[in-house]
PDB file of C-alpha atoms in Angstrom:
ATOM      1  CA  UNK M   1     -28.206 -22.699 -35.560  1.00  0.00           C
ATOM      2  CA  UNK M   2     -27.658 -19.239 -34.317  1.00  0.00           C
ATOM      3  CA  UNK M   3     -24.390 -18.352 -33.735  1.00  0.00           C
ATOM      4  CA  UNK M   4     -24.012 -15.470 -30.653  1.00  0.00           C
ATOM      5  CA  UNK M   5     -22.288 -12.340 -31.383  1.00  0.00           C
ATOM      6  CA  UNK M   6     -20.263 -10.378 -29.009  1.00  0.00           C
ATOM      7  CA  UNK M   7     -19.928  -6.734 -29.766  1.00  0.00           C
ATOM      8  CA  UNK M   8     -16.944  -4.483 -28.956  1.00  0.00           C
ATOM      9  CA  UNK M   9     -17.887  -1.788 -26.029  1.00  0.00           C
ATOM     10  CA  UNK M  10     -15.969   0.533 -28.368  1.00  0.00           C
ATOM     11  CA  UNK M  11     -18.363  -0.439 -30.801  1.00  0.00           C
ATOM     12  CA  UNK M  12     -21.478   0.696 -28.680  1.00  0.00           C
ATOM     13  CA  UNK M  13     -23.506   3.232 -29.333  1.00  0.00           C
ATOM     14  CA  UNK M  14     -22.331   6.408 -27.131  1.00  0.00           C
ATOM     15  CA  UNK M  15     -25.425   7.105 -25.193  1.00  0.00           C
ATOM     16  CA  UNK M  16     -25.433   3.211 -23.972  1.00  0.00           C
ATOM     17  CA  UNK M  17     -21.948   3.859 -22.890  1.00  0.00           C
ATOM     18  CA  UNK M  18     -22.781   7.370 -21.858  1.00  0.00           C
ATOM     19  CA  UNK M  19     -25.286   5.483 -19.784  1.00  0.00           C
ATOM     20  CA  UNK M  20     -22.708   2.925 -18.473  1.00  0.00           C
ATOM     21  CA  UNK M  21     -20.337   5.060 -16.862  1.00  0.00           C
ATOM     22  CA  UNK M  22     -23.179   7.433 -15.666  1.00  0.00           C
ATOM     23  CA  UNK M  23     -22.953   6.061 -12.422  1.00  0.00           C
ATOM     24  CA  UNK M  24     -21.241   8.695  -9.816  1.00  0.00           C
ATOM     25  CA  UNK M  25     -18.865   6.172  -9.020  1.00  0.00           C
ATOM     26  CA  UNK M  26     -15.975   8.822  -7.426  1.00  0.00           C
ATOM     27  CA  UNK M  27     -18.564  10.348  -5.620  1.00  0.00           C
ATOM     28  CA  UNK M  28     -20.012   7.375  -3.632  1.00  0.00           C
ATOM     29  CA  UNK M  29     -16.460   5.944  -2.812  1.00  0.00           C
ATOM     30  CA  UNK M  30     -16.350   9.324  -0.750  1.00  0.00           C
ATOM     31  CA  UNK M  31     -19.777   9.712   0.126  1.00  0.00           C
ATOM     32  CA  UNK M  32     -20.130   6.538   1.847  1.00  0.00           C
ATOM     33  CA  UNK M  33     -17.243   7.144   4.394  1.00  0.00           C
ATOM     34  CA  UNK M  34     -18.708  10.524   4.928  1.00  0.00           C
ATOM     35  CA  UNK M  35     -21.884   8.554   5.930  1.00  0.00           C
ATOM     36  CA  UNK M  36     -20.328   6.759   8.005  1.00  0.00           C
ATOM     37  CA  UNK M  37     -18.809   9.410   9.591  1.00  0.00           C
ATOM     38  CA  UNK M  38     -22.483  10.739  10.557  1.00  0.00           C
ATOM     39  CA  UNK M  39     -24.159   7.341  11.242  1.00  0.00           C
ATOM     40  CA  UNK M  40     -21.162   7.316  14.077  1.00  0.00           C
ATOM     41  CA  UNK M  41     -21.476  10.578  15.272  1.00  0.00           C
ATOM     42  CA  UNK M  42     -25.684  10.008  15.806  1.00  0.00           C
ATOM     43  CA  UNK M  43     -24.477   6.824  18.372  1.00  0.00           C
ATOM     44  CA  UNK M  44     -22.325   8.677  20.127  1.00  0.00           C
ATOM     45  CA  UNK M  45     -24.163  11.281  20.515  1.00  0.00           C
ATOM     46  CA  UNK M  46     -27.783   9.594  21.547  1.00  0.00           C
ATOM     47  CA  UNK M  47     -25.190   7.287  24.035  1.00  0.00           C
ATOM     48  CA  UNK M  48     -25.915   4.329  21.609  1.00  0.00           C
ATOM     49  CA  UNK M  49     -21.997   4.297  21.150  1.00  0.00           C
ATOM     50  CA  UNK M  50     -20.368   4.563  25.141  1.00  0.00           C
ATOM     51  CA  UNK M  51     -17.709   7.370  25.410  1.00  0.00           C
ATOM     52  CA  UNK M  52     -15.396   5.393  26.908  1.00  0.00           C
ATOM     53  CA  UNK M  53     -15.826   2.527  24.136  1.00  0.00           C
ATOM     54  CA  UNK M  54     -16.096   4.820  21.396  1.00  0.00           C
ATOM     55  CA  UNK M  55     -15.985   9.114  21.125  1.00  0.00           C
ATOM     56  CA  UNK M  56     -17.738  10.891  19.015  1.00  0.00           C
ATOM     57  CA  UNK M  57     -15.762  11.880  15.921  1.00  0.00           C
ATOM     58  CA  UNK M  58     -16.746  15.801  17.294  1.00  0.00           C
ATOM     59  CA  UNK M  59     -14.661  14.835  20.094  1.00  0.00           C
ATOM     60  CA  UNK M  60     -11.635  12.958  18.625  1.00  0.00           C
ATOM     61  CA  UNK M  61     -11.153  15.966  16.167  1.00  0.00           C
ATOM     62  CA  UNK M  62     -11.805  18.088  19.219  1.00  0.00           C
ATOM     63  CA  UNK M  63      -8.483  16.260  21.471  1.00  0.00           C
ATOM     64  CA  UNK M  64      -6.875  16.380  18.009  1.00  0.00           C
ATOM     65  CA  UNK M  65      -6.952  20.265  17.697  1.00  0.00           C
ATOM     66  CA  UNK M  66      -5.754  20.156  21.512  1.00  0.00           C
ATOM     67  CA  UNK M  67      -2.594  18.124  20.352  1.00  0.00           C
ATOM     68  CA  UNK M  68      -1.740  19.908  17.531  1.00  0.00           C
ATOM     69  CA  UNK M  69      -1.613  23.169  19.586  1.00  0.00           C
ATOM     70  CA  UNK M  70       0.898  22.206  22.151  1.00  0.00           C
ATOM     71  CA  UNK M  71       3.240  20.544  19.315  1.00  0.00           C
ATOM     72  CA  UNK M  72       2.539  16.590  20.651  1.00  0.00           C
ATOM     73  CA  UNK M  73       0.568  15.280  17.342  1.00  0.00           C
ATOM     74  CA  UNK M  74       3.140  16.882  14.395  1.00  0.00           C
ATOM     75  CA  UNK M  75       5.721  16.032  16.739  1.00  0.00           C
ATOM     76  CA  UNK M  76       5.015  12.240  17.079  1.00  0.00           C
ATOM     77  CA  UNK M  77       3.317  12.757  13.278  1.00  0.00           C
ATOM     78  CA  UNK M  78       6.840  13.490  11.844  1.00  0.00           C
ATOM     79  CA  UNK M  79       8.738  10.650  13.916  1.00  0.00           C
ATOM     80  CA  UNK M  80       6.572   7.687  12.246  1.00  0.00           C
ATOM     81  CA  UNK M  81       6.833   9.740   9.052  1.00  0.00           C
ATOM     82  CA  UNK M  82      10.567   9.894   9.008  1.00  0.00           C
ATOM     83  CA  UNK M  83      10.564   5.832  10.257  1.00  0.00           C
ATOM     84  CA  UNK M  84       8.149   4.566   7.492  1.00  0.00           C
ATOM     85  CA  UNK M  85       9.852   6.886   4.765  1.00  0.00           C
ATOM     86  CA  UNK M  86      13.159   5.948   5.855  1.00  0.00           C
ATOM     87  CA  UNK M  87      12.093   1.806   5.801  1.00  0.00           C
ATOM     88  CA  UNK M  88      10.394   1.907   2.653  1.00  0.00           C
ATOM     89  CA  UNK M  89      12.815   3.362   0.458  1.00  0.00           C
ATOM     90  CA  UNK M  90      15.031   0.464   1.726  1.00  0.00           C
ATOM     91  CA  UNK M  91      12.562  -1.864   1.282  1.00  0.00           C
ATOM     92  CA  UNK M  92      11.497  -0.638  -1.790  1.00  0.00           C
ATOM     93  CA  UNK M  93      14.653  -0.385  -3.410  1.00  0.00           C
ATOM     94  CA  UNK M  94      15.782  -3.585  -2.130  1.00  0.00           C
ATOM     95  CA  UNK M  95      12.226  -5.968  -3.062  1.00  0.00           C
ATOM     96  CA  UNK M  96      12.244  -4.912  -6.237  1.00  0.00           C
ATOM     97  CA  UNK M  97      16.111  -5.201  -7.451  1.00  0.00           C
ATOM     98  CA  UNK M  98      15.327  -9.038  -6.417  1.00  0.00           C
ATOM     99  CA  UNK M  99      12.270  -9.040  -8.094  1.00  0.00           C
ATOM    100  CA  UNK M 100      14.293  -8.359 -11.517  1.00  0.00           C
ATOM    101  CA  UNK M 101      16.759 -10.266 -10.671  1.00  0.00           C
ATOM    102  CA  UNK M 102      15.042 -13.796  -9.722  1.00  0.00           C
ATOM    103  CA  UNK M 103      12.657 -13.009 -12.612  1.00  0.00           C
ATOM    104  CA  UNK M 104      15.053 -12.595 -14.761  1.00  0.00           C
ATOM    105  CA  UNK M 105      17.135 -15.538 -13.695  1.00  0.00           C
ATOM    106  CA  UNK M 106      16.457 -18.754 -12.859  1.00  0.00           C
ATOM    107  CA  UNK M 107      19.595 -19.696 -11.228  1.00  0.00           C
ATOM    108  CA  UNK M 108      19.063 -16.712  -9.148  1.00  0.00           C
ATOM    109  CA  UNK M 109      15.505 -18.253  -8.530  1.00  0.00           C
ATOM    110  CA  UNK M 110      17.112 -21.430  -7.342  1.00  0.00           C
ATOM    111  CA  UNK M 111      19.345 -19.727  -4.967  1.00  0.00           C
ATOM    112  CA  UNK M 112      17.082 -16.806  -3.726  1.00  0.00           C
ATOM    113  CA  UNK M 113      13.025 -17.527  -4.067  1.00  0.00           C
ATOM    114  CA  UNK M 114      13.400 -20.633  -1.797  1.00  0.00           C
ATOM    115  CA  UNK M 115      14.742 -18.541   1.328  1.00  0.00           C
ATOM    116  CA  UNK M 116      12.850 -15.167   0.916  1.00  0.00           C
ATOM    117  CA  UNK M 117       9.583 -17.299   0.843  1.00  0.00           C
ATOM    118  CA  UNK M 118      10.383 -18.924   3.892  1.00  0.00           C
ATOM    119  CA  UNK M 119      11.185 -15.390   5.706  1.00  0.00           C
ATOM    120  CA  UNK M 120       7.679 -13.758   4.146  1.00  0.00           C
ATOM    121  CA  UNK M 121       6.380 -16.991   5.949  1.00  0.00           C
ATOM    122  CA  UNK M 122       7.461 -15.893   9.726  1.00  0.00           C
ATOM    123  CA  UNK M 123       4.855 -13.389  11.447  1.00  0.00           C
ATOM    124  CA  UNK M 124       6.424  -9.854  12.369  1.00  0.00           C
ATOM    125  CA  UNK M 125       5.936 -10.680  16.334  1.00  0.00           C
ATOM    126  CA  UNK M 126       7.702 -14.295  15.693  1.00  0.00           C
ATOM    127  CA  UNK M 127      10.670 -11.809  15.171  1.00  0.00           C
ATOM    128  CA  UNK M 128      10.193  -9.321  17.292  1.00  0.00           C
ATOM    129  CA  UNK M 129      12.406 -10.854  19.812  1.00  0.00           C
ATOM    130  CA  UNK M 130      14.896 -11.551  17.681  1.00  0.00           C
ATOM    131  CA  UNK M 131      14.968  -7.870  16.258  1.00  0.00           C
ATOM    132  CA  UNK M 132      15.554  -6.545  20.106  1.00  0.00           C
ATOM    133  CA  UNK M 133      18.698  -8.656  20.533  1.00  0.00           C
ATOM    134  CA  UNK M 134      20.201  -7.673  16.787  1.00  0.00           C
ATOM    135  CA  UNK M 135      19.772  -3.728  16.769  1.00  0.00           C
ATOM    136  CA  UNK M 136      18.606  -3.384  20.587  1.00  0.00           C
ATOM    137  CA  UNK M 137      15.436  -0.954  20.980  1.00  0.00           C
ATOM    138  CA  UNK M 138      16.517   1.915  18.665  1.00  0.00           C
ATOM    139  CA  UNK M 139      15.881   3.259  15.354  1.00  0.00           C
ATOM    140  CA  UNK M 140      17.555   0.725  13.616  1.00  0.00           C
ATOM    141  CA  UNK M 141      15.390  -2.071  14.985  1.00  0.00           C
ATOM    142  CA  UNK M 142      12.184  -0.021  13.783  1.00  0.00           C
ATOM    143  CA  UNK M 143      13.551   0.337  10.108  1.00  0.00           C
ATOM    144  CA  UNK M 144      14.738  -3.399   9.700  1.00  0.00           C
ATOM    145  CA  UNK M 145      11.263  -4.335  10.518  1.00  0.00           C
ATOM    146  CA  UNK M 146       9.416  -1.504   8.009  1.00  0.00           C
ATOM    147  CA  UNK M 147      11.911  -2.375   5.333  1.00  0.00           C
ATOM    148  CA  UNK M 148      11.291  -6.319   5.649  1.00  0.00           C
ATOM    149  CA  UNK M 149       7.484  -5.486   5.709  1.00  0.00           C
ATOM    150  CA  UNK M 150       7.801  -3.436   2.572  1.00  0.00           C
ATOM    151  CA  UNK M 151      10.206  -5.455   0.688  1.00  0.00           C
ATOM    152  CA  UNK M 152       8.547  -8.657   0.116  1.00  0.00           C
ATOM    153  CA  UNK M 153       4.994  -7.254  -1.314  1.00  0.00           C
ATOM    154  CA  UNK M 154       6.843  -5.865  -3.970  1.00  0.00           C
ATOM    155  CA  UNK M 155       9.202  -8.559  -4.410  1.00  0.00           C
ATOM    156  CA  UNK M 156       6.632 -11.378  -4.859  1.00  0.00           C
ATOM    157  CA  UNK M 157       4.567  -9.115  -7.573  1.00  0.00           C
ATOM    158  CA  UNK M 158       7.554  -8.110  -9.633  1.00  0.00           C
ATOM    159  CA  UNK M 159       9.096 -11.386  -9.886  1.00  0.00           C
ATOM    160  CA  UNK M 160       4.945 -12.043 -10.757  1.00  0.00           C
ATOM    161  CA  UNK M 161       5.095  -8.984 -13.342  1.00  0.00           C
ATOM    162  CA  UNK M 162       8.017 -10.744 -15.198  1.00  0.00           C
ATOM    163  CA  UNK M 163       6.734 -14.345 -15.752  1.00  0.00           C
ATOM    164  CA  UNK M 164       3.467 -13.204 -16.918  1.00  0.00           C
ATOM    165  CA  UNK M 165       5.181 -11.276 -19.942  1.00  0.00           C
ATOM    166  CA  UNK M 166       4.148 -12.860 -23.218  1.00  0.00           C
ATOM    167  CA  UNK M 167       7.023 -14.784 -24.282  1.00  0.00           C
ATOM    168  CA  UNK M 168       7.109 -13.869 -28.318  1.00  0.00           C
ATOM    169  CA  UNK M 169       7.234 -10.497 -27.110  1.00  0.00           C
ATOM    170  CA  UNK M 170      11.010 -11.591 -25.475  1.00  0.00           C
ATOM    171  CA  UNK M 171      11.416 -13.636 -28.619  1.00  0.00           C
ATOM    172  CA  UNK M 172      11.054 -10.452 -31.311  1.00  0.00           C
ATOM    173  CA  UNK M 173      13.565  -9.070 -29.397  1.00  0.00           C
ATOM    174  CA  UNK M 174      15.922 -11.643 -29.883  1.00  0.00           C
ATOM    175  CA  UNK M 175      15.111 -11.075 -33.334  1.00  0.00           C
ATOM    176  CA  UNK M 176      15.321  -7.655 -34.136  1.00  0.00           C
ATOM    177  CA  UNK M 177      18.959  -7.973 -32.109  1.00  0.00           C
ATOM    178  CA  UNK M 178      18.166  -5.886 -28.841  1.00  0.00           C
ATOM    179  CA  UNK M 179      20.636  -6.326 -26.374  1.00  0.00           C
ATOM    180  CA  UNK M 180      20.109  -7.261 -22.599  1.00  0.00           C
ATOM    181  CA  UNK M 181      19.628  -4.058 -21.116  1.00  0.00           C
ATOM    182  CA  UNK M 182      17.292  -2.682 -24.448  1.00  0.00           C
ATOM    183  CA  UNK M 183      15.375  -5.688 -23.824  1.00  0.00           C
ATOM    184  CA  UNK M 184      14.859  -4.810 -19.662  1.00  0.00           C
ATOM    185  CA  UNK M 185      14.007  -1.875 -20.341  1.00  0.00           C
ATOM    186  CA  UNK M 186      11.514  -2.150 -23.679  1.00  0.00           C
ATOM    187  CA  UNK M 187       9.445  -5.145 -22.666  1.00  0.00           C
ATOM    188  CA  UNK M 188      10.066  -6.506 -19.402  1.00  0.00           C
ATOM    189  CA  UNK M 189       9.754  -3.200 -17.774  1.00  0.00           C
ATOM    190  CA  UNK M 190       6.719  -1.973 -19.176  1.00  0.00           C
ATOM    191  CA  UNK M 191       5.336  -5.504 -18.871  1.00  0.00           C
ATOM    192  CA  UNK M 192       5.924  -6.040 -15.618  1.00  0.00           C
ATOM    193  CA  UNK M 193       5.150  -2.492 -14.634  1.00  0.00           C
ATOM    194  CA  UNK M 194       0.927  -2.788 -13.731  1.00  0.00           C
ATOM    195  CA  UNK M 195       1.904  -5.822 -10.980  1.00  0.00           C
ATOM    196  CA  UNK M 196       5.109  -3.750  -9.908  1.00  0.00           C
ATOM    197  CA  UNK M 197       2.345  -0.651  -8.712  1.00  0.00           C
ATOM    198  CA  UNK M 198       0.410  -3.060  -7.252  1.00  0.00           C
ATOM    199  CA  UNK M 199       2.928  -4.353  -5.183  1.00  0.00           C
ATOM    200  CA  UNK M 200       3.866  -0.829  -4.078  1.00  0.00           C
ATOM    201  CA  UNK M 201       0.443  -0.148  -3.116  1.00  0.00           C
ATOM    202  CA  UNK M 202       0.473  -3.379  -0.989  1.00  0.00           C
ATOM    203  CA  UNK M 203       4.037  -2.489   0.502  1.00  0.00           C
ATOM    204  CA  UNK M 204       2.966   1.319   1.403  1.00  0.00           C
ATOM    205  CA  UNK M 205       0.583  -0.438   3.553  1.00  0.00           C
ATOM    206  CA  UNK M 206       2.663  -3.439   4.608  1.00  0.00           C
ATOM    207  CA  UNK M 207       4.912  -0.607   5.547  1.00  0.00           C
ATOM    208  CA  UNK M 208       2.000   0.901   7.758  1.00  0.00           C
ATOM    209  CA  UNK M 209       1.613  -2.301   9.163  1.00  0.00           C
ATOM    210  CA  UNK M 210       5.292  -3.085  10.150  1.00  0.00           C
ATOM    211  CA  UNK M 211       5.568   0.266  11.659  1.00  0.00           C
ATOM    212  CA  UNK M 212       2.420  -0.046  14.624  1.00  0.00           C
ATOM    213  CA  UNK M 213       4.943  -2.740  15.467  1.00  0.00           C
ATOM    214  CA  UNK M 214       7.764  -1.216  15.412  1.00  0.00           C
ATOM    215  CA  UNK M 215       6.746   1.557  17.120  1.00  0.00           C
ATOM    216  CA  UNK M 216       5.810  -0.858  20.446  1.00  0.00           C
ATOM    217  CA  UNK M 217      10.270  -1.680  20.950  1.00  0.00           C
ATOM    218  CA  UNK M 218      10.672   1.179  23.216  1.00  0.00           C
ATOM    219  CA  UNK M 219       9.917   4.156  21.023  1.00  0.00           C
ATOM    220  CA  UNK M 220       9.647   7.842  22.504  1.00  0.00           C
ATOM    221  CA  UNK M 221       7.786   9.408  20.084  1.00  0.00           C
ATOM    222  CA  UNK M 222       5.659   8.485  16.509  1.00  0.00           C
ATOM    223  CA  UNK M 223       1.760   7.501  17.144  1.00  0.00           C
ATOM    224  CA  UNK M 224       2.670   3.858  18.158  1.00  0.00           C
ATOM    225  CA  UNK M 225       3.518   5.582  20.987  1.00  0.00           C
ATOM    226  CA  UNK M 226       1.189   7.952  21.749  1.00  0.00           C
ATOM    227  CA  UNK M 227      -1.196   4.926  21.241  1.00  0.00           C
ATOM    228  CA  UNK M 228       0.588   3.026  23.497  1.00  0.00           C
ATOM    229  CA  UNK M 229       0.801   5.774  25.929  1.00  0.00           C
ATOM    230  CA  UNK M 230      -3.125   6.896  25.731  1.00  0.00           C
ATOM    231  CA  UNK M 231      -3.589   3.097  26.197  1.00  0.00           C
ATOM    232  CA  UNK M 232      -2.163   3.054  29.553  1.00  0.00           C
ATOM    233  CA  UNK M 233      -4.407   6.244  30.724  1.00  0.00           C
ATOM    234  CA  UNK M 234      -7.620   4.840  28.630  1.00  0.00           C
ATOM    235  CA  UNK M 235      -7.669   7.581  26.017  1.00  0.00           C
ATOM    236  CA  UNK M 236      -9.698   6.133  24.068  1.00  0.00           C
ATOM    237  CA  UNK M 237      -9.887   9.479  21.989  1.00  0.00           C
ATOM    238  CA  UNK M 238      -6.223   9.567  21.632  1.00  0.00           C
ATOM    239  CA  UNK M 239      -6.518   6.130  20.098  1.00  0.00           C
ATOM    240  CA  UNK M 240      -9.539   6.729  17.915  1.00  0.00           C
ATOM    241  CA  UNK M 241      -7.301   9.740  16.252  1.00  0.00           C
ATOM    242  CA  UNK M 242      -4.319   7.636  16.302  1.00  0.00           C
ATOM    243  CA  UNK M 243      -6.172   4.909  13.817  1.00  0.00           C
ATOM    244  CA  UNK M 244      -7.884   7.981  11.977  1.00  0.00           C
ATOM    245  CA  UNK M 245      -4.408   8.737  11.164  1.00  0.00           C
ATOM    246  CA  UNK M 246      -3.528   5.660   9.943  1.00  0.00           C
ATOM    247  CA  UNK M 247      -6.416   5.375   8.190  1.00  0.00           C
ATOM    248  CA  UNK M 248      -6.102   9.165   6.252  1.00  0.00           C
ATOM    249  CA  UNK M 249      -2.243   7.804   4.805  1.00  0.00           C
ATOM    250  CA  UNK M 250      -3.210   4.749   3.560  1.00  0.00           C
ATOM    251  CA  UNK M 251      -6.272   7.031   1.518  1.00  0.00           C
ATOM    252  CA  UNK M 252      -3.460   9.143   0.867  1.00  0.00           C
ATOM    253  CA  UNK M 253      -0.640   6.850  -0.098  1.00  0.00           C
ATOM    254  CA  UNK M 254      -3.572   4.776  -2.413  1.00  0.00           C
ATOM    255  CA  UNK M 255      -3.974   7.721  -3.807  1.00  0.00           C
ATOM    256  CA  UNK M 256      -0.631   8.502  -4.856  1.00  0.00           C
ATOM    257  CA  UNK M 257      -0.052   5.161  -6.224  1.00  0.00           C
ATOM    258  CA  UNK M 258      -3.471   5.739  -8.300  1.00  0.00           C
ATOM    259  CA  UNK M 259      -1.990   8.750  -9.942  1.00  0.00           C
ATOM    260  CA  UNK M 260       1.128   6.796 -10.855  1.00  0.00           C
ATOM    261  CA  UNK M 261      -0.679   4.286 -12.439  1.00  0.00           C
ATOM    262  CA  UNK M 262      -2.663   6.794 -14.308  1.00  0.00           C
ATOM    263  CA  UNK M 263       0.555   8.442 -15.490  1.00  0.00           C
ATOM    264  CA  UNK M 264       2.471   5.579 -16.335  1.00  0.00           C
ATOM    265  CA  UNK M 265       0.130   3.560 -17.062  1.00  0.00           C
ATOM    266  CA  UNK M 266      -1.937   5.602 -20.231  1.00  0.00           C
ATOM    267  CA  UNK M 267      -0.324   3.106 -22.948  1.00  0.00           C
ATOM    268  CA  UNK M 268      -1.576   0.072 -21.452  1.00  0.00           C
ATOM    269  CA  UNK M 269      -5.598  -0.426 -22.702  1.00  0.00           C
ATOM    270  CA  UNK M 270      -6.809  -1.736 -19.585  1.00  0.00           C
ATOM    271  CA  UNK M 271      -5.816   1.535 -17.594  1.00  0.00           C
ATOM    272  CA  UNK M 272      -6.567   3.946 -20.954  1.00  0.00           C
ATOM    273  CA  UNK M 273      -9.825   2.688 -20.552  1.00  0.00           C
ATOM    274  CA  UNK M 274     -10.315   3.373 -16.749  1.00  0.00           C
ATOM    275  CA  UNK M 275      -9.236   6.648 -17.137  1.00  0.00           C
ATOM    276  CA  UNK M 276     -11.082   7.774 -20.193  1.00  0.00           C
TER     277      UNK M 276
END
């Protein structure tokens, strides 16, 4: 009977691994937006595409230069910066000290998990209404709803992060006598730490996602509102650009979270080995 052998890619030969990672992988996750880019600009142009359904991308960067000269795009640009900065380090902050804490705890489990799963449960326009009559239609109103947004993403994958630690590891520690805190900070930590970037890569965009909505309780300036505003004069350019925007933050905001990873993450063999 022949017994099947399973060989260690470190074991490989290096031109079959050569050969495995020849593939231009980094170069076709950009190429193939590019392409897109130019398959969209060919139907708008041969009137495939309708101007008033969809502009060319010629013309949406062309109304975006327009903006940025009279001060209307960084303006608006730095208002729904400043909201989703401002909500996510609340968010942030406050989704993951829960995340330790009902990991860590299961009394705090019993008294915590139950409720904040029911609130991730309600839709953000369920609230909405309720959200006017608490903070009225002003900044503070916008930030409650990016901060709820971001904090339950990273909530729900740190209290993940923690349960999925090995539990001998927790055991040696009781053995070799590290304290509470030593043992927080040695294993469950660094444990917990690959789910933890996940979650903030899911709450940067959560935090995207709250703030469109936010940005529709009476704002007067951020690109909710110039949306809203190019809506009600059928700029359809305007709103092309606005979701281009949106769109370039999230690359940029993955990409942040990538190079985190990649920094904090070269112990861990999974992530040595992407990055090799």
């Amino acid at each position: 009977m022949t017994r099947a052998v399973v060989v260690p890619s470190a074991s490989l030969p290096a031109s079959t691994r050569a050969r495995s990672r020849g593939f231009p992988y980094r170069a076709v996750s950009w190429l193939t937006p590019v392409a897109v880019l130019a398959l969209w600009e060919l139907l708008a142009r041969t009137g495939v595409l309708p101007k008033q359904v969809l502009p060319a991308p010629s013309s949406v960067l062309a109304k975006a230069g327009d903006l940025l000269a009279d001060g209307e795009l960084v303006t608006n640009l730095l208002a729904s910066l400043q909201r989703s900065a401002t909500g996510f380090a609340i968010g942030a902050s406050l989704g993951l000290a829960l995340g330790l804490l009902v990991g860590l705890s299961r009394v705090a489990e019993a008294l915590l998990d139950r409720s904040i799963q029911m609130v991730r449960a309600v839709p953000f326009l369920a609230i909405l209404p309720l959200v006017i009559v608490w903070f009225g239609i002003g900044e503070a109103g916008k930030i409650f709803l990016i901060s709820l947004g971001t904090a339950v993403p990273l909530y729900l994958t740190t209290v993940l992060g923690i349960r999925q630690i090995d539990p001998k590891l927790l055991e040696m520690t009781d053995v070799v006598g590290l304290g509470r805190a030593a043992q927080i900070r040695w294993v469950v930590l660094p444990g917990a730490l690959p789910s933890i970037l996940g979650g903030l890569r899911l709450s940067l965009t959560a935090a995207w996602l709250a703030l469109v909505i936010a940005e529709t309780l009476g704002a007067d300036a951020g690109l909710g509102f110039m949306a809203t505003n190019a809506r009600e004069f059928l700029q359809t350019d305007v709103i092309v650009l606005v979701v281009i925007i949106y769109a370039v933050i999230g690359i940029l905001c993955d990409l942040v979270t990538r190079l985190l990873e990649r920094r904090l993450l070269r112990w861990h063999p999974t992530y040595a080995r992407l990055t090799a």
